[in-house]
Amino acid sequence: MDFIKEADIVVVGGGVVGCAILRELSRYNVKCVLLEKEPDIACGTTKANSAILHAGFDAPTGSMKAITNVLGNRLYHQLEDELDLDIKWTGSLVVAVNDEEVETLKELLERGKNNGVQGLEILNREQVLEKEPNLTTAVAALWAPSAGVCWPFEAALRFAQCAVQNGAEVIRNCRVTGFVKEDGKIVAVETNLGAIKTKCVINAAGVYADEIAYLAGDDSFKIHPRKGEYILFDKTACNDLVYGVVFPTPAKNSKGILVCTTTHGNTFIGPNANDMEDKEDTSVTAGGMDQIIASARKLIPNLPMGAAITEFAGLRAVSDTGDFIIGASEVEGLFNAAGMQSPGLTAAPAVAEEIAEAVGKFMPLEKKADFKAALPKQIHFTRLTDNEKHDLIEKDPLFGRVICRCETVTEGEIVAAIKAPCGANTVDAVKRRTRAGMGRCQGGFCGPRVTQILARELGISVADVLKERKDSHLYYEKTDVKGGQE
């Protein structure tokens, strides 16, 4: 068999969990490669979730969800500076609107203490309103000061970039199609680009993790997608909504429809929770919007719906085990990091440590003496002082050209995002890295200019620029009436 590449370890799936695993493994003297089937990393659950770094009081005590949630939350406090992550440690509230729900808060408090969560307490109505004046229906709330919100795509990207900085490789548009085994042990990964010889495979394929495992001969678990829909408000709405993370008392299959801030100053309501069959169905529905609005009004009766700017949906990877699936498979050489629904984002760095420990029992892992844990600081033009902006424009005039007016994103930032490791290669990839297109007009002004910049920097035609996924072309070559190109 001809191989396009050899690697000691192949990670399948470029979401936040896969990227965190890649970074953790890049600490060791092994050749690591991550394969992502989409044009960009983090195109699945990571790009469309609630972005919360959970405190850890919700998951059953002793479960992998609980253990990795609490540890992951602590690790993010260290990673925030190392990777220059955009995190707001807002704390979270679980709000009770009647006496029955107050009893649930007491249960969550006790579970949280058993899980090792620090600082939990139940606040009375007056204390709740001091923190969130618009929660007029609250009678009490569970306060978790260690919770926060992050920018999930950025976390995945910075994990990946740090891994690349330490010698790992990320290959996009690379779909796993099968495995080669000898004497029951995986020796190669087959992809649409060719075969990759390897000793070890980490399956972090999100909603497709069961299918990847099955290709390798592991049918020990099933993943079914659970869709959550959201409504996003512009930055003018925060005074009418919340400044932090606000949950209702939880439902059986969901933490409930919440009202939550983002690191960028927007606010959202959602998600609902609907079990699906289709692993690609991220459509939003009129019924879903009605459900979200009605539920959010139980917390905040006067929702500023005129400030809503977009709706979106994401899929969670729910396992039939009810818990995360982390560790060695029965198939020699295969390790699973599957069932990564909430709190998978929070747990990601802790899951990465669990996987590295498991791999270390399978093959020798020697730590590098020169591992570089930190990344250079990012440039956010809007956060600079006037003098800093002036100096930056003097060095590079591209930073003096504002492309996205809503979010004040410059051409310099867009070009830097394209040229960086794991660089932007689609319009949505630029959006997730720079926020160009995430403002009030949702790309109506800057979209065509971003497309032109991508074409120029990537050396392709405008017609070849994708919005996000394969065949998502925004423009086509002109043709004359006879069908030939002009």
Tab-separated table of C-alpha atoms in Angstrom:
chain	number	residue	atom	x	y	z
A	1	MET	CA	0.000	0.000	0.000
A	2	ASP	CA	1.218	3.488	-0.843
A	3	PHE	CA	1.045	6.037	1.968
A	4	ILE	CA	0.695	9.805	1.544
A	5	LYS	CA	1.987	10.319	5.063
A	6	GLU	CA	3.171	8.565	8.205
A	7	ALA	CA	2.271	9.606	11.731
A	8	ASP	CA	2.588	8.067	15.162
A	9	ILE	CA	-0.888	9.305	16.124
A	10	VAL	CA	-3.835	10.382	13.976
A	11	VAL	CA	-6.626	12.446	15.545
A	12	VAL	CA	-9.938	12.250	13.679
A	13	GLY	CA	-12.126	15.334	14.120
A	14	GLY	CA	-11.221	19.007	14.339
A	15	GLY	CA	-13.692	20.238	16.940
A	16	VAL	CA	-12.589	21.732	20.239
A	17	VAL	CA	-12.061	18.275	21.783
A	18	GLY	CA	-9.967	16.974	18.871
A	19	CYS	CA	-7.891	20.158	18.777
A	20	ALA	CA	-7.324	20.066	22.551
A	21	ILE	CA	-6.170	16.443	22.236
A	22	LEU	CA	-3.815	17.380	19.407
A	23	ARG	CA	-2.236	20.105	21.539
A	24	GLU	CA	-1.851	17.783	24.531
A	25	LEU	CA	-0.189	15.100	22.399
A	26	SER	CA	2.138	17.683	20.836
A	27	ARG	CA	3.843	17.862	24.256
A	28	TYR	CA	5.475	14.531	23.422
A	29	ASN	CA	8.091	13.365	20.930
A	30	VAL	CA	5.578	11.820	18.559
A	31	LYS	CA	4.393	12.838	15.107
A	32	CYS	CA	0.718	13.858	15.350
A	33	VAL	CA	-1.724	14.616	12.539
A	34	LEU	CA	-5.323	15.826	12.842
A	35	LEU	CA	-7.798	15.054	10.051
A	36	GLU	CA	-10.886	17.227	9.528
A	37	LYS	CA	-13.417	16.415	6.812
A	38	GLU	CA	-14.622	20.022	6.416
A	39	PRO	CA	-12.743	22.942	4.817
A	40	ASP	CA	-12.152	24.387	8.289
A	41	ILE	CA	-11.839	23.158	11.837
A	42	ALA	CA	-14.696	23.491	14.336
A	43	CYS	CA	-17.518	23.426	11.766
A	44	GLY	CA	-19.730	21.129	13.865
A	45	THR	CA	-20.875	21.361	17.468
A	46	THR	CA	-18.011	23.704	18.380
A	47	LYS	CA	-19.267	26.544	16.202
A	48	ALA	CA	-22.895	26.391	17.370
A	49	ASN	CA	-23.262	25.946	21.112
A	50	SER	CA	-23.869	28.014	24.217
A	51	ALA	CA	-20.149	28.848	24.714
A	52	ILE	CA	-20.398	28.297	28.480
A	53	LEU	CA	-17.546	27.152	30.687
A	54	HIS	CA	-19.706	25.302	33.179
A	55	ALA	CA	-18.911	25.205	36.877
A	56	GLY	CA	-19.677	21.470	37.140
A	57	PHE	CA	-22.712	21.087	39.415
A	58	ASP	CA	-25.052	19.516	36.861
A	59	ALA	CA	-23.464	16.166	35.896
A	60	PRO	CA	-23.939	13.112	38.139
A	61	THR	CA	-21.218	12.774	40.753
A	62	GLY	CA	-18.489	10.356	39.689
A	63	SER	CA	-19.377	10.495	35.984
A	64	MET	CA	-16.738	11.382	33.409
A	65	LYS	CA	-18.824	14.451	32.622
A	66	ALA	CA	-18.534	15.668	36.205
A	67	ILE	CA	-14.851	14.816	36.638
A	68	THR	CA	-13.651	16.371	33.382
A	69	ASN	CA	-15.992	19.370	33.694
A	70	VAL	CA	-14.603	20.508	37.044
A	71	LEU	CA	-10.985	19.899	35.994
A	72	GLY	CA	-11.511	21.480	32.580
A	73	ASN	CA	-12.925	24.625	34.150
A	74	ARG	CA	-9.787	24.960	36.267
A	75	LEU	CA	-7.507	24.312	33.303
A	76	TYR	CA	-9.126	27.109	31.292
A	77	HIS	CA	-8.018	29.585	33.946
A	78	GLN	CA	-4.431	28.676	33.032
A	79	LEU	CA	-5.055	28.369	29.295
A	80	GLU	CA	-6.736	31.783	29.162
A	81	ASP	CA	-3.364	33.520	29.381
A	82	GLU	CA	-1.243	30.872	27.637
A	83	LEU	CA	-3.395	30.780	24.511
A	84	ASP	CA	-4.753	34.352	24.756
A	85	LEU	CA	-8.345	33.116	24.930
A	86	ASP	CA	-11.347	35.430	25.021
A	87	ILE	CA	-13.067	34.427	28.293
A	88	LYS	CA	-15.412	36.325	30.626
A	89	TRP	CA	-15.685	34.763	34.081
A	90	THR	CA	-19.228	35.979	34.657
A	91	GLY	CA	-20.435	33.287	37.043
A	92	SER	CA	-23.779	31.597	36.411
A	93	LEU	CA	-27.235	31.579	37.949
A	94	VAL	CA	-29.772	28.744	37.928
A	95	VAL	CA	-33.057	30.532	38.539
A	96	ALA	CA	-36.043	29.163	40.415
A	97	VAL	CA	-39.426	30.796	39.798
A	98	ASN	CA	-41.403	28.815	42.412
A	99	ASP	CA	-40.885	26.882	45.639
A	100	GLU	CA	-40.708	23.506	43.884
A	101	GLU	CA	-37.801	24.709	41.781
A	102	VAL	CA	-36.034	25.983	44.904
A	103	GLU	CA	-35.902	22.361	46.064
A	104	THR	CA	-34.150	21.491	42.791
A	105	LEU	CA	-31.599	24.227	43.495
A	106	LYS	CA	-30.804	22.556	46.808
A	107	GLU	CA	-30.210	19.265	44.996
A	108	LEU	CA	-27.884	20.968	42.500
A	109	LEU	CA	-26.030	22.685	45.350
A	110	GLU	CA	-25.402	19.376	47.102
A	111	ARG	CA	-24.353	17.665	43.857
A	112	GLY	CA	-22.029	20.513	43.002
A	113	LYS	CA	-20.315	20.291	46.371
A	114	ASN	CA	-19.888	16.531	45.890
A	115	ASN	CA	-18.389	17.214	42.450
A	116	GLY	CA	-15.816	19.576	43.947
A	117	VAL	CA	-17.256	22.867	42.693
A	118	GLN	CA	-16.147	25.795	44.839
A	119	GLY	CA	-18.149	28.830	45.940
A	120	LEU	CA	-21.693	27.596	45.287
A	121	GLU	CA	-24.521	29.279	47.188
A	122	ILE	CA	-28.250	29.859	46.915
A	123	LEU	CA	-29.219	33.526	46.589
A	124	ASN	CA	-32.548	35.030	47.602
A	125	ARG	CA	-34.658	37.175	45.263
A	126	GLU	CA	-33.027	40.458	46.303
A	127	GLN	CA	-29.527	39.077	45.776
A	128	VAL	CA	-30.512	37.739	42.337
A	129	LEU	CA	-31.898	41.102	41.264
A	130	GLU	CA	-28.703	42.826	42.371
A	131	LYS	CA	-26.819	40.716	39.838
A	132	GLU	CA	-29.464	40.575	37.091
A	133	PRO	CA	-32.177	43.271	37.450
A	134	ASN	CA	-34.296	41.883	34.603
A	135	LEU	CA	-34.940	38.507	36.280
A	136	THR	CA	-38.209	39.774	37.715
A	137	THR	CA	-39.788	36.316	38.026
A	138	ALA	CA	-36.992	34.862	40.173
A	139	VAL	CA	-37.617	33.766	43.754
A	140	ALA	CA	-34.077	32.350	44.256
A	141	ALA	CA	-31.063	31.163	42.279
A	142	LEU	CA	-28.006	28.941	42.576
A	143	TRP	CA	-24.886	31.076	42.136
A	144	ALA	CA	-21.753	29.459	40.676
A	145	PRO	CA	-18.916	32.018	40.582
A	146	SER	CA	-16.474	29.779	38.678
A	147	ALA	CA	-18.587	29.646	35.493
A	148	GLY	CA	-17.953	31.813	32.474
A	149	VAL	CA	-18.323	32.219	28.727
A	150	CYS	CA	-15.725	31.850	25.996
A	151	TRP	CA	-15.448	31.996	22.212
A	152	PRO	CA	-15.543	28.243	21.387
A	153	PHE	CA	-14.190	28.476	17.849
A	154	GLU	CA	-11.265	30.544	19.087
A	155	ALA	CA	-10.503	27.923	21.746
A	156	ALA	CA	-10.386	25.168	19.104
A	157	LEU	CA	-8.263	27.310	16.785
A	158	ARG	CA	-5.763	28.276	19.476
A	159	PHE	CA	-5.443	24.642	20.615
A	160	ALA	CA	-4.721	23.689	17.002
A	161	GLN	CA	-2.303	26.560	16.405
A	162	CYS	CA	-0.356	25.703	19.557
A	163	ALA	CA	-0.156	22.080	18.407
A	164	VAL	CA	1.143	23.179	14.992
A	165	GLN	CA	3.658	25.416	16.743
A	166	ASN	CA	4.935	22.259	18.411
A	167	GLY	CA	5.231	20.180	15.259
A	168	ALA	CA	1.748	18.728	14.797
A	169	GLU	CA	-0.119	18.944	11.491
A	170	VAL	CA	-3.741	19.741	10.632
A	171	ILE	CA	-5.155	18.443	7.329
A	172	ARG	CA	-8.532	19.804	6.291
A	173	ASN	CA	-10.874	18.513	3.585
A	174	CYS	CA	-9.705	15.047	4.636
A	175	ARG	CA	-12.485	12.526	5.236
A	176	VAL	CA	-11.765	9.157	6.877
A	177	THR	CA	-13.145	6.333	4.732
A	178	GLY	CA	-11.749	3.254	6.500
A	179	PHE	CA	-8.944	1.632	8.458
A	180	VAL	CA	-6.306	-0.956	7.683
A	181	LYS	CA	-5.665	-3.540	10.387
A	182	GLU	CA	-3.070	-6.256	10.778
A	183	ASP	CA	-3.669	-8.973	13.377
A	184	GLY	CA	-6.553	-6.894	14.726
A	185	LYS	CA	-4.428	-3.780	15.228
A	186	ILE	CA	-4.869	-0.505	13.317
A	187	VAL	CA	-1.869	0.217	11.092
A	188	ALA	CA	-3.285	2.826	8.710
A	189	VAL	CA	-6.135	5.279	8.182
A	190	GLU	CA	-7.746	5.432	4.743
A	191	THR	CA	-8.957	8.856	3.578
A	192	ASN	CA	-10.229	10.545	0.438
A	193	LEU	CA	-6.692	11.914	0.010
A	194	GLY	CA	-4.945	8.564	0.465
A	195	ALA	CA	-3.765	6.292	3.274
A	196	ILE	CA	-1.851	7.442	6.350
A	197	LYS	CA	0.323	4.918	8.150
A	198	THR	CA	-0.047	5.166	11.922
A	199	LYS	CA	0.297	3.380	15.248
A	200	CYS	CA	-2.648	4.976	17.025
A	201	VAL	CA	-5.961	6.705	16.203
A	202	ILE	CA	-7.930	9.090	18.413
A	203	ASN	CA	-11.606	9.230	17.470
A	204	ALA	CA	-12.982	12.697	18.289
A	205	ALA	CA	-15.436	12.871	15.411
A	206	GLY	CA	-18.410	14.449	17.204
A	207	VAL	CA	-21.793	13.273	15.936
A	208	TYR	CA	-19.955	10.889	13.601
A	209	ALA	CA	-17.814	9.293	16.335
A	210	ASP	CA	-19.880	6.085	16.324
A	211	GLU	CA	-19.490	5.769	12.557
A	212	ILE	CA	-15.722	6.231	12.749
A	213	ALA	CA	-15.542	3.651	15.537
A	214	TYR	CA	-17.669	1.243	13.499
A	215	LEU	CA	-15.320	1.604	10.504
A	216	ALA	CA	-12.533	0.438	12.818
A	217	GLY	CA	-14.594	-2.492	14.140
A	218	ASP	CA	-15.906	-0.948	17.374
A	219	ASP	CA	-19.707	-1.037	17.669
A	220	SER	CA	-19.853	-0.570	21.444
A	221	PHE	CA	-21.765	2.722	21.397
A	222	LYS	CA	-24.166	4.809	19.343
A	223	ILE	CA	-24.371	8.558	18.888
A	224	HIS	CA	-27.605	10.333	18.081
A	225	PRO	CA	-27.734	14.052	17.326
A	226	ARG	CA	-29.729	16.404	19.512
A	227	LYS	CA	-30.514	19.736	17.896
A	228	GLY	CA	-30.534	22.998	19.797
A	229	GLU	CA	-31.836	26.231	18.251
A	230	TYR	CA	-30.824	29.749	19.291
A	231	ILE	CA	-31.800	33.387	18.776
A	232	LEU	CA	-28.996	35.960	18.877
A	233	PHE	CA	-29.519	39.626	19.800
A	234	ASP	CA	-27.347	42.581	18.924
A	235	LYS	CA	-25.317	44.477	21.490
A	236	THR	CA	-28.066	46.974	22.226
A	237	ALA	CA	-30.137	44.281	23.951
A	238	CYS	CA	-27.891	43.452	26.916
A	239	ASN	CA	-29.455	46.059	29.202
A	240	ASP	CA	-32.851	44.449	28.644
A	241	LEU	CA	-31.574	40.891	29.059
A	242	VAL	CA	-28.657	39.674	31.212
A	243	TYR	CA	-24.990	40.401	31.822
A	244	GLY	CA	-23.952	36.829	32.633
A	245	VAL	CA	-25.131	33.218	32.311
A	246	VAL	CA	-28.696	32.494	33.423
A	247	PHE	CA	-30.220	28.994	33.408
A	248	PRO	CA	-33.732	27.930	34.288
A	249	THR	CA	-33.994	24.929	36.570
A	250	PRO	CA	-32.884	21.988	34.384
A	251	ALA	CA	-35.095	19.643	32.396
A	252	LYS	CA	-34.562	15.881	32.063
A	253	ASN	CA	-32.624	15.984	28.764
A	254	SER	CA	-31.374	19.547	28.792
A	255	LYS	CA	-30.114	22.343	31.007
A	256	GLY	CA	-33.072	24.260	29.670
A	257	ILE	CA	-33.495	27.371	27.559
A	258	LEU	CA	-31.166	29.954	28.972
A	259	VAL	CA	-30.448	33.636	28.562
A	260	CYS	CA	-26.753	34.303	28.196
A	261	THR	CA	-24.171	36.907	27.302
A	262	THR	CA	-21.271	36.329	24.911
A	263	THR	CA	-17.668	37.482	25.064
A	264	HIS	CA	-18.430	39.985	22.298
A	265	GLY	CA	-21.297	41.796	24.003
A	266	ASN	CA	-24.209	40.089	22.279
A	267	THR	CA	-26.861	38.095	24.122
A	268	PHE	CA	-28.756	34.966	23.093
A	269	ILE	CA	-31.665	32.811	24.170
A	270	GLY	CA	-31.798	29.027	23.662
A	271	PRO	CA	-31.223	26.227	23.068
A	272	ASN	CA	-34.150	23.864	22.930
A	273	ALA	CA	-33.432	20.124	22.681
A	274	ASN	CA	-34.848	17.904	19.931
A	275	ASP	CA	-33.509	14.431	19.194
A	276	MET	CA	-32.852	13.981	15.481
A	277	GLU	CA	-31.984	11.267	12.984
A	278	ASP	CA	-30.216	13.468	10.435
A	279	LYS	CA	-26.659	14.321	11.500
A	280	GLU	CA	-26.578	17.278	9.122
A	281	ASP	CA	-29.879	18.951	10.036
A	282	THR	CA	-29.006	22.341	11.491
A	283	SER	CA	-32.130	24.070	10.212
A	284	VAL	CA	-34.111	26.431	12.405
A	285	THR	CA	-37.877	26.093	12.659
A	286	ALA	CA	-40.779	28.399	13.403
A	287	GLY	CA	-41.912	26.008	16.128
A	288	GLY	CA	-38.459	26.009	17.659
A	289	MET	CA	-38.334	29.803	17.702
A	290	ASP	CA	-41.731	29.963	19.397
A	291	GLN	CA	-40.600	27.437	22.010
A	292	ILE	CA	-37.412	29.356	22.788
A	293	ILE	CA	-39.191	32.688	23.100
A	294	ALA	CA	-41.948	31.293	25.328
A	295	SER	CA	-39.465	29.586	27.638
A	296	ALA	CA	-37.143	32.587	27.869
A	297	ARG	CA	-40.109	34.788	28.816
A	298	LYS	CA	-40.542	32.704	31.965
A	299	LEU	CA	-37.265	34.277	33.102
A	300	ILE	CA	-37.526	37.663	31.349
A	301	PRO	CA	-41.109	38.564	30.353
A	302	ASN	CA	-40.172	41.583	28.203
A	303	LEU	CA	-37.806	40.166	25.593
A	304	PRO	CA	-36.487	42.818	23.143
A	305	MET	CA	-37.288	40.783	20.033
A	306	GLY	CA	-36.737	43.790	17.776
A	307	ALA	CA	-33.024	43.487	18.565
A	308	ALA	CA	-32.761	39.892	17.304
A	309	ILE	CA	-30.304	39.673	14.395
A	310	THR	CA	-30.081	35.977	13.540
A	311	GLU	CA	-31.122	32.440	14.425
A	312	PHE	CA	-28.976	29.323	14.246
A	313	ALA	CA	-28.870	25.711	15.378
A	314	GLY	CA	-26.237	23.209	16.444
A	315	LEU	CA	-26.123	19.468	17.039
A	316	ARG	CA	-24.903	17.805	20.230
A	317	ALA	CA	-23.347	14.332	20.108
A	318	VAL	CA	-25.428	12.346	22.614
A	319	SER	CA	-24.162	8.859	23.437
A	320	ASP	CA	-26.384	5.927	24.358
A	321	THR	CA	-24.246	5.441	27.490
A	322	GLY	CA	-25.410	8.732	28.993
A	323	ASP	CA	-21.806	9.774	29.666
A	324	PHE	CA	-18.633	10.722	27.859
A	325	ILE	CA	-16.806	7.784	26.261
A	326	ILE	CA	-13.106	8.352	26.879
A	327	GLY	CA	-10.238	5.919	26.506
A	328	ALA	CA	-9.050	2.765	24.785
A	329	SER	CA	-11.389	0.842	22.501
A	330	GLU	CA	-11.522	-2.924	22.237
A	331	VAL	CA	-9.891	-2.386	18.831
A	332	GLU	CA	-6.147	-2.211	19.391
A	333	GLY	CA	-4.780	1.197	18.493
A	334	LEU	CA	-8.140	3.015	18.680
A	335	PHE	CA	-9.049	5.503	21.414
A	336	ASN	CA	-12.435	7.207	21.684
A	337	ALA	CA	-13.329	10.692	22.863
A	338	ALA	CA	-17.022	10.423	22.059
A	339	GLY	CA	-20.429	11.570	23.284
A	340	MET	CA	-19.083	15.080	23.801
A	341	GLN	CA	-22.310	16.923	24.437
A	342	SER	CA	-22.468	19.571	27.159
A	343	PRO	CA	-20.187	20.093	29.076
A	344	GLY	CA	-17.803	18.931	26.327
A	345	LEU	CA	-16.445	22.419	25.630
A	346	THR	CA	-15.563	22.926	29.285
A	347	ALA	CA	-14.190	19.412	29.619
A	348	ALA	CA	-12.042	19.504	26.455
A	349	PRO	CA	-8.608	20.157	28.040
A	350	ALA	CA	-9.288	17.594	30.769
A	351	VAL	CA	-10.460	15.033	28.197
A	352	ALA	CA	-7.199	15.685	26.332
A	353	GLU	CA	-5.225	14.796	29.463
A	354	GLU	CA	-7.286	11.608	29.931
A	355	ILE	CA	-6.604	10.548	26.335
A	356	ALA	CA	-2.878	11.281	26.597
A	357	GLU	CA	-2.697	9.191	29.765
A	358	ALA	CA	-4.504	6.300	28.051
A	359	VAL	CA	-2.275	6.505	24.966
A	360	GLY	CA	0.779	6.521	27.230
A	361	LYS	CA	-0.188	3.046	28.428
A	362	PHE	CA	-0.361	1.840	24.821
A	363	MET	CA	2.850	3.350	23.431
A	364	PRO	CA	5.822	5.196	24.920
A	365	LEU	CA	5.306	8.942	25.256
A	366	GLU	CA	8.355	11.037	26.084
A	367	LYS	CA	7.789	14.702	26.897
A	368	LYS	CA	9.548	17.316	24.802
A	369	ALA	CA	12.049	19.517	26.549
A	370	ASP	CA	11.133	22.460	24.319
A	371	PHE	CA	7.314	22.356	24.292
A	372	LYS	CA	5.974	25.880	23.721
A	373	ALA	CA	2.755	26.194	25.724
A	374	ALA	CA	2.039	29.846	24.927
A	375	LEU	CA	1.017	31.551	21.701
A	376	PRO	CA	1.704	35.138	20.600
A	377	LYS	CA	-0.997	37.623	21.584
A	378	GLN	CA	-3.682	38.338	19.014
A	379	ILE	CA	-4.432	41.763	17.549
A	380	HIS	CA	-7.977	43.013	18.174
A	381	PHE	CA	-8.076	46.409	16.497
A	382	THR	CA	-11.177	47.651	18.324
A	383	ARG	CA	-9.542	47.028	21.704
A	384	LEU	CA	-6.439	49.101	20.972
A	385	THR	CA	-5.909	52.647	22.197
A	386	ASP	CA	-5.873	55.430	19.625
A	387	ASN	CA	-2.084	55.637	19.834
A	388	GLU	CA	-1.759	51.855	19.400
A	389	LYS	CA	-4.053	51.984	16.371
A	390	HIS	CA	-2.018	54.819	14.855
A	391	ASP	CA	1.258	52.948	15.344
A	392	LEU	CA	-0.175	49.754	13.867
A	393	ILE	CA	-1.495	51.560	10.784
A	394	GLU	CA	1.895	53.222	10.326
A	395	LYS	CA	3.465	49.746	10.232
A	396	ASP	CA	0.773	48.183	8.041
A	397	PRO	CA	-1.749	50.408	6.215
A	398	LEU	CA	-4.131	47.426	5.846
A	399	PHE	CA	-5.105	48.001	9.479
A	400	GLY	CA	-6.402	51.414	8.439
A	401	ARG	CA	-9.040	49.910	6.134
A	402	VAL	CA	-12.237	48.912	7.940
A	403	ILE	CA	-13.945	46.062	6.069
A	404	CYS	CA	-16.684	45.162	8.570
A	405	ARG	CA	-18.322	48.346	9.849
A	406	CYS	CA	-20.588	46.654	12.395
A	407	GLU	CA	-17.684	45.064	14.286
A	408	THR	CA	-14.883	47.416	13.119
A	409	VAL	CA	-12.793	44.627	11.593
A	410	THR	CA	-9.873	45.760	9.449
A	411	GLU	CA	-8.340	44.303	6.322
A	412	GLY	CA	-5.139	43.759	8.286
A	413	GLU	CA	-6.918	41.444	10.718
A	414	ILE	CA	-8.554	39.503	7.885
A	415	VAL	CA	-5.273	39.033	6.014
A	416	ALA	CA	-3.564	37.936	9.248
A	417	ALA	CA	-6.340	35.384	9.856
A	418	ILE	CA	-5.878	33.962	6.367
A	419	LYS	CA	-2.088	33.702	6.661
A	420	ALA	CA	-1.974	32.281	10.204
A	421	PRO	CA	-1.476	28.555	10.931
A	422	CYS	CA	-4.789	26.762	10.211
A	423	GLY	CA	-5.671	29.943	8.367
A	424	ALA	CA	-9.084	31.079	7.168
A	425	ASN	CA	-10.005	29.673	3.755
A	426	THR	CA	-13.746	30.411	3.496
A	427	VAL	CA	-15.995	33.412	4.186
A	428	ASP	CA	-17.340	31.815	7.365
A	429	ALA	CA	-13.794	30.907	8.428
A	430	VAL	CA	-12.932	34.610	8.280
A	431	LYS	CA	-16.115	35.415	10.196
A	432	ARG	CA	-15.311	33.025	13.029
A	433	ARG	CA	-11.736	34.298	13.371
A	434	THR	CA	-12.335	38.035	13.067
A	435	ARG	CA	-16.124	38.600	13.536
A	436	ALA	CA	-16.370	40.191	10.078
A	437	GLY	CA	-20.010	39.461	9.204
A	438	MET	CA	-21.242	38.836	12.747
A	439	GLY	CA	-22.691	42.273	13.371
A	440	ARG	CA	-26.100	43.805	12.884
A	441	CYS	CA	-26.075	43.510	9.076
A	442	GLN	CA	-24.810	39.894	9.181
A	443	GLY	CA	-22.286	40.402	6.379
A	444	GLY	CA	-24.554	42.380	4.067
A	445	PHE	CA	-21.922	45.103	3.748
A	446	CYS	CA	-18.603	43.300	4.225
A	447	GLY	CA	-19.354	39.895	2.665
A	448	PRO	CA	-18.395	40.758	-0.926
A	449	ARG	CA	-15.199	42.508	0.196
A	450	VAL	CA	-14.199	39.554	2.382
A	451	THR	CA	-14.724	37.302	-0.644
A	452	GLN	CA	-12.431	39.498	-2.742
A	453	ILE	CA	-9.728	39.458	-0.060
A	454	LEU	CA	-9.907	35.663	0.225
A	455	ALA	CA	-9.599	35.270	-3.554
A	456	ARG	CA	-6.597	37.579	-3.642
A	457	GLU	CA	-4.762	36.056	-0.682
A	458	LEU	CA	-5.486	32.423	-1.623
A	459	GLY	CA	-4.676	32.978	-5.301
A	460	ILE	CA	-8.057	31.720	-6.518
A	461	SER	CA	-10.961	33.227	-8.438
A	462	VAL	CA	-13.900	34.865	-6.676
A	463	ALA	CA	-16.086	32.061	-8.025
A	464	ASP	CA	-13.898	29.497	-6.218
A	465	VAL	CA	-14.349	31.106	-2.790
A	466	LEU	CA	-16.678	29.078	-0.537
A	467	LYS	CA	-19.046	30.358	2.101
A	468	GLU	CA	-18.213	27.375	4.324
A	469	ARG	CA	-18.669	23.794	3.186
A	470	LYS	CA	-18.018	22.012	-0.091
A	471	ASP	CA	-20.031	23.457	-3.001
A	472	SER	CA	-21.195	26.489	-0.971
A	473	HIS	CA	-20.174	28.887	-3.751
A	474	LEU	CA	-21.397	32.462	-3.457
A	475	TYR	CA	-20.568	33.602	-6.992
A	476	TYR	CA	-20.336	32.016	-10.419
A	477	GLU	CA	-18.398	32.924	-13.530
A	478	LYS	CA	-20.314	35.033	-16.008
A	479	THR	CA	-21.529	33.292	-19.139
A	480	ASP	CA	-22.728	34.721	-22.405
A	481	VAL	CA	-26.024	33.792	-23.998
A	482	LYS	CA	-24.342	30.976	-25.927
A	483	GLY	CA	-23.084	29.343	-22.723
A	484	GLY	CA	-19.424	30.285	-23.014
A	485	GLN	CA	-17.546	32.121	-20.288
A	486	GLU	CA	-16.927	35.804	-20.796
